[in-house]
Every structure is written in C-alpha cells, then in structure tokens.
Amino acid sequence: MLRDSTLIFRNELLLARRSLARMGLEIAQPLTWLLLFAPLMVGVMKDSPEFMSGSVWMVMTPAITIYLVLMGSAFTGYKLLSDLSTGVLERMRVTPASRTALLLGNVMMRVFQTALQSMLVFLVAWLLFDLQITVAGTLLTLVVGALLTLTLTSCSITVALLAKNEPIFTTMISTGLLPLTLLSGILMPITPGLAPEWLYILSRCNPLTWVADLARATFTGYYAFQPVVIGGVILVVITVLSVWWGTRTFNREIV
C-alpha cells in the first residue's frame, strides 16, 4: 500500500509541476496573508494584556500557517469530484493500486503543499520580523500542520464522496467550516480577557481551538501540559478517526 500511495503522490506531483501558474498562486497566498493581514492583527493584539509586545508575531506566524492548512485542505474534495466527473478515478480504479492508496496518495500531495507553504511563511517572517525561531519549534509546528492537513483532507474527500456534486459539497463544507474557524481562535486567540465567557467556553469545545493552541505552543517553545499534551492527544485522535472514516468511505463508495 505504501508503494502504491507513493506512486499516486508522484503522479500528483508531476501534474502540479505542469501548472506553474497554480503553483505561483499557492506560493503567493501565504505571503499575502503574512504581509497584508498579520500587521493588522498585530496592531490589535499588542494593546491586549494577554500578549507581550514581543510575542505577537510569534503568535500570529503559526496561526497563519494553520489557517492556510484549514482553507487549503477543506476544499480538496473539489479535485475528487473533478476526477469523478472526467473519469480519471474510474480509470485509476481498474489498476492494481489499492483503494486506500488512491486516497492516501492525494492526501500526501496536500500535506507536501501545505508544508512548503508553511516553511515559506516561517522563512519570510524570520527575515522580515526577526523572529526568534528555533529548529525544534519549527519542525514540531510543521508536524502539527501535517497532521491537521491529513485530518482535513481526509474529511474533505469523504464529504465529497457523500455529496457527489459540487453544489452540495460546497454547502456542506462552508456550513461546517465557518463556525469551526471562528470558534477556533486561529487568527485572533479567544482568551478569557478578550472574549465573553460563553464564547470562550464554546471555543473550548472546538477541537481546532486546541490544535491552534498546540501550534502556537510548539512554535514559541511553551511546552505546558494543557496546550501540548491535551492538544496533541486531541490532534492524534481526530487524525486517526478522520483517516479511518475516509478510508472506510472511499473503499465503500469507489467500487
């Protein structure tokens, strides 16, 4: 299965290399967020007692990478719907490759893309804003982003298989994604000092909140029990469940 997944990944990588315009846009997107949106949030957050002035960029930089993971992975299902409508998936189905490999190969491609975007954000932030980035913190944050990408891509492909057409898929993803994003505090951390009590409690019920806190903690080197251990356990659990759900649905639907 690993060999088949690698072959699918290499095929997707070759297809991506043929579309230089798309690759350029995907590279430009994180830079746009970093250069145009982050300074606005830094100005808002620096006056908050929840954050020290020197730590604001350390909070915003991993948040942008998690947001890019969220936006990029959640809509991966569009490619699967395109492959279904054009017969690409049908042709792949009759090959000796396992159904699970067809799923994991596409997921691996998305993980690779988001990892490149995240490293670009870290590099530009380090060059422009003189962040005190450590190798360990950067690698751990990349791992968090990779696991979240694996989770969201698997869920997106699964939802696309269940929806079977783009209008329904768009409605399902948009309806679920908006509240999850707002309640996660990815771009603006939801803290007791900034948010009403009911909103803070509600945000604690959102798994993405814990993942966002985990990314900030690993990036800044704040290895406390709550953000790292609890956030890490939650991330691993939702990753395992999403991959299991995606694999099970993919094997059942693609027959």
PDB file of C-alpha atoms in Angstrom:
ATOM      1  CA  MET A   1       0.000   0.000   0.000  1.00  0.00           C
ATOM      2  CA  LEU A   2       2.866   2.376   0.793  1.00  0.00           C
ATOM      3  CA  ARG A   3       4.377   1.794  -2.653  1.00  0.00           C
ATOM      4  CA  ASP A   4       1.031   2.461  -4.351  1.00  0.00           C
ATOM      5  CA  SER A   5       0.489   5.621  -2.294  1.00  0.00           C
ATOM      6  CA  THR A   6       3.953   6.878  -3.236  1.00  0.00           C
ATOM      7  CA  LEU A   7       3.258   6.275  -6.933  1.00  0.00           C
ATOM      8  CA  ILE A   8      -0.019   8.214  -6.714  1.00  0.00           C
ATOM      9  CA  PHE A   9       1.790  11.015  -4.889  1.00  0.00           C
ATOM     10  CA  ARG A  10       4.498  11.195  -7.574  1.00  0.00           C
ATOM     11  CA  ASN A  11       1.841  11.338 -10.264  1.00  0.00           C
ATOM     12  CA  GLU A  12       0.067  14.209  -8.499  1.00  0.00           C
ATOM     13  CA  LEU A  13       3.389  15.999  -8.076  1.00  0.00           C
ATOM     14  CA  LEU A  14       4.127  15.714 -11.800  1.00  0.00           C
ATOM     15  CA  LEU A  15       0.696  17.110 -12.624  1.00  0.00           C
ATOM     16  CA  ALA A  16       1.262  20.032 -10.242  1.00  0.00           C
ATOM     17  CA  ARG A  17       4.619  20.831 -11.837  1.00  0.00           C
ATOM     18  CA  ARG A  18       2.897  21.266 -15.196  1.00  0.00           C
ATOM     19  CA  SER A  19       0.749  24.061 -13.786  1.00  0.00           C
ATOM     20  CA  LEU A  20       3.275  26.750 -12.910  1.00  0.00           C
ATOM     21  CA  ALA A  21       0.603  29.446 -12.586  1.00  0.00           C
ATOM     22  CA  ARG A  22      -1.231  27.464  -9.933  1.00  0.00           C
ATOM     23  CA  MET A  23       1.994  26.800  -8.052  1.00  0.00           C
ATOM     24  CA  GLY A  24       2.793  30.509  -8.131  1.00  0.00           C
ATOM     25  CA  LEU A  25      -0.612  31.436  -6.734  1.00  0.00           C
ATOM     26  CA  GLU A  26      -0.307  28.873  -3.955  1.00  0.00           C
ATOM     27  CA  ILE A  27       3.078  30.313  -3.015  1.00  0.00           C
ATOM     28  CA  ALA A  28       1.775  33.890  -3.127  1.00  0.00           C
ATOM     29  CA  GLN A  29      -1.209  33.181  -0.884  1.00  0.00           C
ATOM     30  CA  PRO A  30       0.693  32.717   2.409  1.00  0.00           C
ATOM     31  CA  LEU A  31       2.848  35.762   1.649  1.00  0.00           C
ATOM     32  CA  THR A  32      -0.274  37.850   1.117  1.00  0.00           C
ATOM     33  CA  TRP A  33      -1.668  36.800   4.488  1.00  0.00           C
ATOM     34  CA  LEU A  34       1.633  37.431   6.218  1.00  0.00           C
ATOM     35  CA  LEU A  35       2.302  40.852   4.713  1.00  0.00           C
ATOM     36  CA  LEU A  36      -1.215  42.327   4.464  1.00  0.00           C
ATOM     37  CA  PHE A  37      -3.284  40.741   7.227  1.00  0.00           C
ATOM     38  CA  ALA A  38      -0.833  39.928  10.017  1.00  0.00           C
ATOM     39  CA  PRO A  39       0.264  43.563  10.632  1.00  0.00           C
ATOM     40  CA  LEU A  40      -3.382  44.500  11.196  1.00  0.00           C
ATOM     41  CA  MET A  41      -3.836  41.801  13.836  1.00  0.00           C
ATOM     42  CA  VAL A  42      -0.508  42.656  15.434  1.00  0.00           C
ATOM     43  CA  GLY A  43      -1.743  46.204  15.894  1.00  0.00           C
ATOM     44  CA  VAL A  44      -4.908  44.921  17.559  1.00  0.00           C
ATOM     45  CA  MET A  45      -3.197  42.364  19.782  1.00  0.00           C
ATOM     46  CA  LYS A  46      -0.258  44.439  21.003  1.00  0.00           C
ATOM     47  CA  ASP A  47      -2.564  46.533  23.198  1.00  0.00           C
ATOM     48  CA  SER A  48      -4.085  43.453  24.804  1.00  0.00           C
ATOM     49  CA  PRO A  49      -2.867  42.469  28.278  1.00  0.00           C
ATOM     50  CA  GLU A  50      -2.986  38.836  27.136  1.00  0.00           C
ATOM     51  CA  PHE A  51       0.113  39.245  24.964  1.00  0.00           C
ATOM     52  CA  MET A  52       3.545  40.721  25.422  1.00  0.00           C
ATOM     53  CA  SER A  53       4.592  43.064  22.625  1.00  0.00           C
ATOM     54  CA  GLY A  54       7.497  40.848  21.594  1.00  0.00           C
ATOM     55  CA  SER A  55       5.365  37.728  21.371  1.00  0.00           C
ATOM     56  CA  VAL A  56       2.662  38.948  18.997  1.00  0.00           C
ATOM     57  CA  TRP A  57       4.443  37.906  15.800  1.00  0.00           C
ATOM     58  CA  MET A  58       5.323  34.575  17.422  1.00  0.00           C
ATOM     59  CA  VAL A  59       1.584  34.050  17.952  1.00  0.00           C
ATOM     60  CA  MET A  60       0.490  35.258  14.526  1.00  0.00           C
ATOM     61  CA  THR A  61       3.012  33.376  12.367  1.00  0.00           C
ATOM     62  CA  PRO A  62       1.939  29.809  13.279  1.00  0.00           C
ATOM     63  CA  ALA A  63      -1.690  30.956  13.243  1.00  0.00           C
ATOM     64  CA  ILE A  64      -1.392  31.956   9.592  1.00  0.00           C
ATOM     65  CA  THR A  65       0.054  28.555   8.686  1.00  0.00           C
ATOM     66  CA  ILE A  66      -2.805  26.766  10.463  1.00  0.00           C
ATOM     67  CA  TYR A  67      -5.335  28.959   8.675  1.00  0.00           C
ATOM     68  CA  LEU A  68      -3.728  28.153   5.321  1.00  0.00           C
ATOM     69  CA  VAL A  69      -3.891  24.463   6.170  1.00  0.00           C
ATOM     70  CA  LEU A  70      -7.542  24.845   7.039  1.00  0.00           C
ATOM     71  CA  MET A  71      -8.508  26.710   3.878  1.00  0.00           C
ATOM     72  CA  GLY A  72      -6.392  24.596   1.540  1.00  0.00           C
ATOM     73  CA  SER A  73      -7.321  21.179   2.896  1.00  0.00           C
ATOM     74  CA  ALA A  74     -11.027  21.735   3.431  1.00  0.00           C
ATOM     75  CA  PHE A  75     -11.703  22.136  -0.285  1.00  0.00           C
ATOM     76  CA  THR A  76      -9.555  19.249  -1.541  1.00  0.00           C
ATOM     77  CA  GLY A  77     -12.759  17.387  -2.326  1.00  0.00           C
ATOM     78  CA  TYR A  78     -13.243  19.519  -5.432  1.00  0.00           C
ATOM     79  CA  LYS A  79     -10.407  17.640  -7.121  1.00  0.00           C
ATOM     80  CA  LEU A  80     -12.005  14.311  -6.328  1.00  0.00           C
ATOM     81  CA  LEU A  81     -15.318  15.479  -7.769  1.00  0.00           C
ATOM     82  CA  SER A  82     -13.472  16.608 -10.898  1.00  0.00           C
ATOM     83  CA  ASP A  83     -11.758  13.219 -11.175  1.00  0.00           C
ATOM     84  CA  LEU A  84     -15.123  11.505 -10.794  1.00  0.00           C
ATOM     85  CA  SER A  85     -16.801  13.588 -13.496  1.00  0.00           C
ATOM     86  CA  THR A  86     -13.943  13.252 -16.006  1.00  0.00           C
ATOM     87  CA  GLY A  87     -13.471   9.511 -15.495  1.00  0.00           C
ATOM     88  CA  VAL A  88      -9.953   9.790 -14.052  1.00  0.00           C
ATOM     89  CA  LEU A  89     -10.907   7.992 -10.859  1.00  0.00           C
ATOM     90  CA  GLU A  90     -12.720   5.310 -12.850  1.00  0.00           C
ATOM     91  CA  ARG A  91      -9.556   4.570 -14.814  1.00  0.00           C
ATOM     92  CA  MET A  92      -7.476   4.533 -11.648  1.00  0.00           C
ATOM     93  CA  ARG A  93      -9.945   2.145 -10.054  1.00  0.00           C
ATOM     94  CA  VAL A  94      -9.189  -0.664 -12.514  1.00  0.00           C
ATOM     95  CA  THR A  95      -5.442  -0.518 -11.807  1.00  0.00           C
ATOM     96  CA  PRO A  96      -3.843  -2.886  -9.251  1.00  0.00           C
ATOM     97  CA  ALA A  97      -3.458   0.031  -6.798  1.00  0.00           C
ATOM     98  CA  SER A  98      -5.493  -0.350  -3.631  1.00  0.00           C
ATOM     99  CA  ARG A  99      -8.414   1.966  -2.907  1.00  0.00           C
ATOM    100  CA  THR A 100      -6.671   3.171   0.239  1.00  0.00           C
ATOM    101  CA  ALA A 101      -3.578   4.121  -1.783  1.00  0.00           C
ATOM    102  CA  LEU A 102      -5.734   6.237  -4.118  1.00  0.00           C
ATOM    103  CA  LEU A 103      -6.896   8.200  -1.087  1.00  0.00           C
ATOM    104  CA  LEU A 104      -3.559   8.451   0.715  1.00  0.00           C
ATOM    105  CA  GLY A 105      -1.659   9.495  -2.415  1.00  0.00           C
ATOM    106  CA  ASN A 106      -3.859  12.581  -2.795  1.00  0.00           C
ATOM    107  CA  VAL A 107      -3.609  13.300   0.921  1.00  0.00           C
ATOM    108  CA  MET A 108       0.192  13.097   0.795  1.00  0.00           C
ATOM    109  CA  MET A 109       0.227  15.659  -2.013  1.00  0.00           C
ATOM    110  CA  ARG A 110      -1.793  18.127   0.046  1.00  0.00           C
ATOM    111  CA  VAL A 111       0.479  17.571   3.066  1.00  0.00           C
ATOM    112  CA  PHE A 112       3.504  18.294   0.879  1.00  0.00           C
ATOM    113  CA  GLN A 113       1.984  21.505  -0.468  1.00  0.00           C
ATOM    114  CA  THR A 114       0.991  22.879   2.923  1.00  0.00           C
ATOM    115  CA  ALA A 115       4.411  22.028   4.356  1.00  0.00           C
ATOM    116  CA  LEU A 116       6.056  24.095   1.608  1.00  0.00           C
ATOM    117  CA  GLN A 117       3.690  26.994   2.247  1.00  0.00           C
ATOM    118  CA  SER A 118       4.342  26.864   5.980  1.00  0.00           C
ATOM    119  CA  MET A 119       8.118  26.840   5.540  1.00  0.00           C
ATOM    120  CA  LEU A 120       7.830  29.846   3.237  1.00  0.00           C
ATOM    121  CA  VAL A 121       5.815  31.735   5.872  1.00  0.00           C
ATOM    122  CA  PHE A 122       8.388  30.904   8.552  1.00  0.00           C
ATOM    123  CA  LEU A 123      11.270  31.992   6.335  1.00  0.00           C
ATOM    124  CA  VAL A 124       9.728  35.327   5.342  1.00  0.00           C
ATOM    125  CA  ALA A 125       8.634  36.060   8.929  1.00  0.00           C
ATOM    126  CA  TRP A 126      12.133  35.293  10.178  1.00  0.00           C
ATOM    127  CA  LEU A 127      13.741  37.565   7.575  1.00  0.00           C
ATOM    128  CA  LEU A 128      11.339  40.493   7.939  1.00  0.00           C
ATOM    129  CA  PHE A 129      10.409  40.465  11.611  1.00  0.00           C
ATOM    130  CA  ASP A 130      13.496  38.934  13.228  1.00  0.00           C
ATOM    131  CA  LEU A 131      11.595  36.162  14.992  1.00  0.00           C
ATOM    132  CA  GLN A 132      13.420  34.004  17.494  1.00  0.00           C
ATOM    133  CA  ILE A 133      12.620  30.790  15.645  1.00  0.00           C
ATOM    134  CA  THR A 134      14.123  27.510  16.818  1.00  0.00           C
ATOM    135  CA  VAL A 135      14.651  24.420  14.704  1.00  0.00           C
ATOM    136  CA  ALA A 136      12.746  22.235  17.161  1.00  0.00           C
ATOM    137  CA  GLY A 137       9.803  24.632  17.321  1.00  0.00           C
ATOM    138  CA  THR A 138       9.634  24.939  13.546  1.00  0.00           C
ATOM    139  CA  LEU A 139       9.745  21.172  12.980  1.00  0.00           C
ATOM    140  CA  LEU A 140       7.110  20.487  15.633  1.00  0.00           C
ATOM    141  CA  THR A 141       4.816  23.131  14.149  1.00  0.00           C
ATOM    142  CA  LEU A 142       5.253  21.551  10.711  1.00  0.00           C
ATOM    143  CA  VAL A 143       4.276  18.191  12.194  1.00  0.00           C
ATOM    144  CA  VAL A 144       1.154  19.741  13.712  1.00  0.00           C
ATOM    145  CA  GLY A 145       0.278  21.272  10.344  1.00  0.00           C
ATOM    146  CA  ALA A 146       0.892  17.975   8.543  1.00  0.00           C
ATOM    147  CA  LEU A 147      -1.393  16.034  10.890  1.00  0.00           C
ATOM    148  CA  LEU A 148      -4.108  18.679  10.605  1.00  0.00           C
ATOM    149  CA  THR A 149      -3.756  18.593   6.812  1.00  0.00           C
ATOM    150  CA  LEU A 150      -4.118  14.808   6.901  1.00  0.00           C
ATOM    151  CA  THR A 151      -7.240  15.175   9.023  1.00  0.00           C
ATOM    152  CA  LEU A 152      -8.979  17.864   6.994  1.00  0.00           C
ATOM    153  CA  THR A 153      -8.062  16.426   3.594  1.00  0.00           C
ATOM    154  CA  SER A 154      -9.446  13.025   4.558  1.00  0.00           C
ATOM    155  CA  CYS A 155     -12.657  14.636   5.804  1.00  0.00           C
ATOM    156  CA  SER A 156     -12.980  16.805   2.683  1.00  0.00           C
ATOM    157  CA  ILE A 157     -12.588  13.845   0.326  1.00  0.00           C
ATOM    158  CA  THR A 158     -15.069  11.848   2.384  1.00  0.00           C
ATOM    159  CA  VAL A 159     -17.645  14.638   2.312  1.00  0.00           C
ATOM    160  CA  ALA A 160     -17.136  14.966  -1.461  1.00  0.00           C
ATOM    161  CA  LEU A 161     -17.813  11.251  -1.896  1.00  0.00           C
ATOM    162  CA  LEU A 162     -21.005  11.524   0.142  1.00  0.00           C
ATOM    163  CA  ALA A 163     -22.162  14.736  -1.571  1.00  0.00           C
ATOM    164  CA  LYS A 164     -21.334  13.541  -5.111  1.00  0.00           C
ATOM    165  CA  ASN A 165     -21.793  17.002  -6.664  1.00  0.00           C
ATOM    166  CA  GLU A 166     -20.180  20.391  -6.212  1.00  0.00           C
ATOM    167  CA  PRO A 167     -23.170  22.478  -5.015  1.00  0.00           C
ATOM    168  CA  ILE A 168     -23.957  20.101  -2.152  1.00  0.00           C
ATOM    169  CA  PHE A 169     -20.270  19.709  -1.296  1.00  0.00           C
ATOM    170  CA  THR A 170     -19.794  23.489  -1.205  1.00  0.00           C
ATOM    171  CA  THR A 171     -22.796  23.938   1.072  1.00  0.00           C
ATOM    172  CA  MET A 172     -21.702  21.185   3.465  1.00  0.00           C
ATOM    173  CA  ILE A 173     -18.091  22.395   3.727  1.00  0.00           C
ATOM    174  CA  SER A 174     -18.952  26.088   4.035  1.00  0.00           C
ATOM    175  CA  THR A 175     -21.630  25.447   6.654  1.00  0.00           C
ATOM    176  CA  GLY A 176     -19.270  23.430   8.823  1.00  0.00           C
ATOM    177  CA  LEU A 177     -16.084  25.378   8.183  1.00  0.00           C
ATOM    178  CA  LEU A 178     -17.267  28.865   9.142  1.00  0.00           C
ATOM    179  CA  PRO A 179     -18.249  28.189  12.779  1.00  0.00           C
ATOM    180  CA  LEU A 180     -15.244  25.906  13.309  1.00  0.00           C
ATOM    181  CA  THR A 181     -12.897  28.630  12.060  1.00  0.00           C
ATOM    182  CA  LEU A 182     -14.491  31.458  14.040  1.00  0.00           C
ATOM    183  CA  LEU A 183     -14.589  29.432  17.251  1.00  0.00           C
ATOM    184  CA  SER A 184     -11.038  28.126  16.890  1.00  0.00           C
ATOM    185  CA  GLY A 185      -9.402  31.493  17.535  1.00  0.00           C
ATOM    186  CA  ILE A 186      -6.825  30.719  14.854  1.00  0.00           C
ATOM    187  CA  LEU A 187      -6.253  34.299  13.734  1.00  0.00           C
ATOM    188  CA  MET A 188      -7.472  36.029  16.893  1.00  0.00           C
ATOM    189  CA  PRO A 189      -6.935  33.899  20.023  1.00  0.00           C
ATOM    190  CA  ILE A 190     -10.093  33.536  22.109  1.00  0.00           C
ATOM    191  CA  THR A 191      -8.954  34.208  25.675  1.00  0.00           C
ATOM    192  CA  PRO A 192     -10.909  34.958  28.887  1.00  0.00           C
ATOM    193  CA  GLY A 193      -9.708  38.563  28.771  1.00  0.00           C
ATOM    194  CA  LEU A 194     -10.779  39.183  25.173  1.00  0.00           C
ATOM    195  CA  ALA A 195     -13.963  37.148  24.717  1.00  0.00           C
ATOM    196  CA  PRO A 196     -17.253  36.810  26.612  1.00  0.00           C
ATOM    197  CA  GLU A 197     -17.345  33.846  28.968  1.00  0.00           C
ATOM    198  CA  TRP A 198     -19.922  31.914  26.926  1.00  0.00           C
ATOM    199  CA  LEU A 199     -17.852  32.324  23.746  1.00  0.00           C
ATOM    200  CA  TYR A 200     -14.695  31.192  25.500  1.00  0.00           C
ATOM    201  CA  ILE A 201     -16.421  28.085  26.874  1.00  0.00           C
ATOM    202  CA  LEU A 202     -17.878  27.296  23.455  1.00  0.00           C
ATOM    203  CA  SER A 203     -14.476  27.648  21.820  1.00  0.00           C
ATOM    204  CA  ARG A 204     -13.013  25.116  24.256  1.00  0.00           C
ATOM    205  CA  CYS A 205     -15.416  22.529  22.801  1.00  0.00           C
ATOM    206  CA  ASN A 206     -13.906  23.006  19.336  1.00  0.00           C
ATOM    207  CA  PRO A 207     -11.023  20.580  18.559  1.00  0.00           C
ATOM    208  CA  LEU A 208      -9.449  23.149  16.232  1.00  0.00           C
ATOM    209  CA  THR A 209      -9.021  25.513  19.183  1.00  0.00           C
ATOM    210  CA  TRP A 210      -6.746  23.002  20.868  1.00  0.00           C
ATOM    211  CA  VAL A 211      -4.837  22.395  17.634  1.00  0.00           C
ATOM    212  CA  ALA A 212      -4.289  26.146  17.173  1.00  0.00           C
ATOM    213  CA  ASP A 213      -3.049  26.427  20.769  1.00  0.00           C
ATOM    214  CA  LEU A 214      -0.771  23.432  20.174  1.00  0.00           C
ATOM    215  CA  ALA A 215       0.760  25.082  17.077  1.00  0.00           C
ATOM    216  CA  ARG A 216       1.413  28.325  18.964  1.00  0.00           C
ATOM    217  CA  ALA A 217       2.901  26.445  21.915  1.00  0.00           C
ATOM    218  CA  THR A 218       5.299  24.376  19.802  1.00  0.00           C
ATOM    219  CA  PHE A 219       6.356  27.396  17.747  1.00  0.00           C
ATOM    220  CA  THR A 220       7.077  29.583  20.773  1.00  0.00           C
ATOM    221  CA  GLY A 221       8.608  26.765  22.824  1.00  0.00           C
ATOM    222  CA  TYR A 222       5.937  26.967  25.522  1.00  0.00           C
ATOM    223  CA  TYR A 223       5.676  23.251  26.333  1.00  0.00           C
ATOM    224  CA  ALA A 224       2.990  23.390  29.012  1.00  0.00           C
ATOM    225  CA  PHE A 225       0.722  20.437  29.759  1.00  0.00           C
ATOM    226  CA  GLN A 226      -2.576  21.889  28.565  1.00  0.00           C
ATOM    227  CA  PRO A 227      -1.646  23.136  25.087  1.00  0.00           C
ATOM    228  CA  VAL A 228       0.910  20.436  24.268  1.00  0.00           C
ATOM    229  CA  VAL A 229      -0.272  17.211  25.883  1.00  0.00           C
ATOM    230  CA  ILE A 230      -4.038  17.746  25.699  1.00  0.00           C
ATOM    231  CA  GLY A 231      -3.791  19.444  22.292  1.00  0.00           C
ATOM    232  CA  GLY A 232      -1.503  16.694  20.992  1.00  0.00           C
ATOM    233  CA  VAL A 233      -3.835  13.924  22.142  1.00  0.00           C
ATOM    234  CA  ILE A 234      -6.843  15.639  20.566  1.00  0.00           C
ATOM    235  CA  LEU A 235      -4.966  16.113  17.279  1.00  0.00           C
ATOM    236  CA  VAL A 236      -3.875  12.469  17.119  1.00  0.00           C
ATOM    237  CA  VAL A 237      -7.377  11.225  17.933  1.00  0.00           C
ATOM    238  CA  ILE A 238      -9.131  13.324  15.275  1.00  0.00           C
ATOM    239  CA  THR A 239      -6.432  12.387  12.742  1.00  0.00           C
ATOM    240  CA  VAL A 240      -6.917   8.662  13.330  1.00  0.00           C
ATOM    241  CA  LEU A 241     -10.698   8.972  13.228  1.00  0.00           C
ATOM    242  CA  SER A 242     -10.711  11.066  10.046  1.00  0.00           C
ATOM    243  CA  VAL A 243      -8.335   8.725   8.194  1.00  0.00           C
ATOM    244  CA  TRP A 244     -10.403   5.721   9.302  1.00  0.00           C
ATOM    245  CA  TRP A 245     -13.614   7.435   8.180  1.00  0.00           C
ATOM    246  CA  GLY A 246     -12.073   8.492   4.883  1.00  0.00           C
ATOM    247  CA  THR A 247     -10.601   5.070   4.124  1.00  0.00           C
ATOM    248  CA  ARG A 248     -13.814   3.266   5.018  1.00  0.00           C
ATOM    249  CA  THR A 249     -15.979   5.600   2.922  1.00  0.00           C
ATOM    250  CA  PHE A 250     -13.548   5.580  -0.016  1.00  0.00           C
ATOM    251  CA  ASN A 251     -13.404   1.791  -0.121  1.00  0.00           C
ATOM    252  CA  ARG A 252     -17.204   1.560   0.074  1.00  0.00           C
ATOM    253  CA  GLU A 253     -18.035   4.268  -2.466  1.00  0.00           C
ATOM    254  CA  ILE A 254     -15.339   3.544  -5.066  1.00  0.00           C
ATOM    255  CA  VAL A 255     -16.322   0.003  -6.095  1.00  0.00           C
TER     256      VAL A 255
END
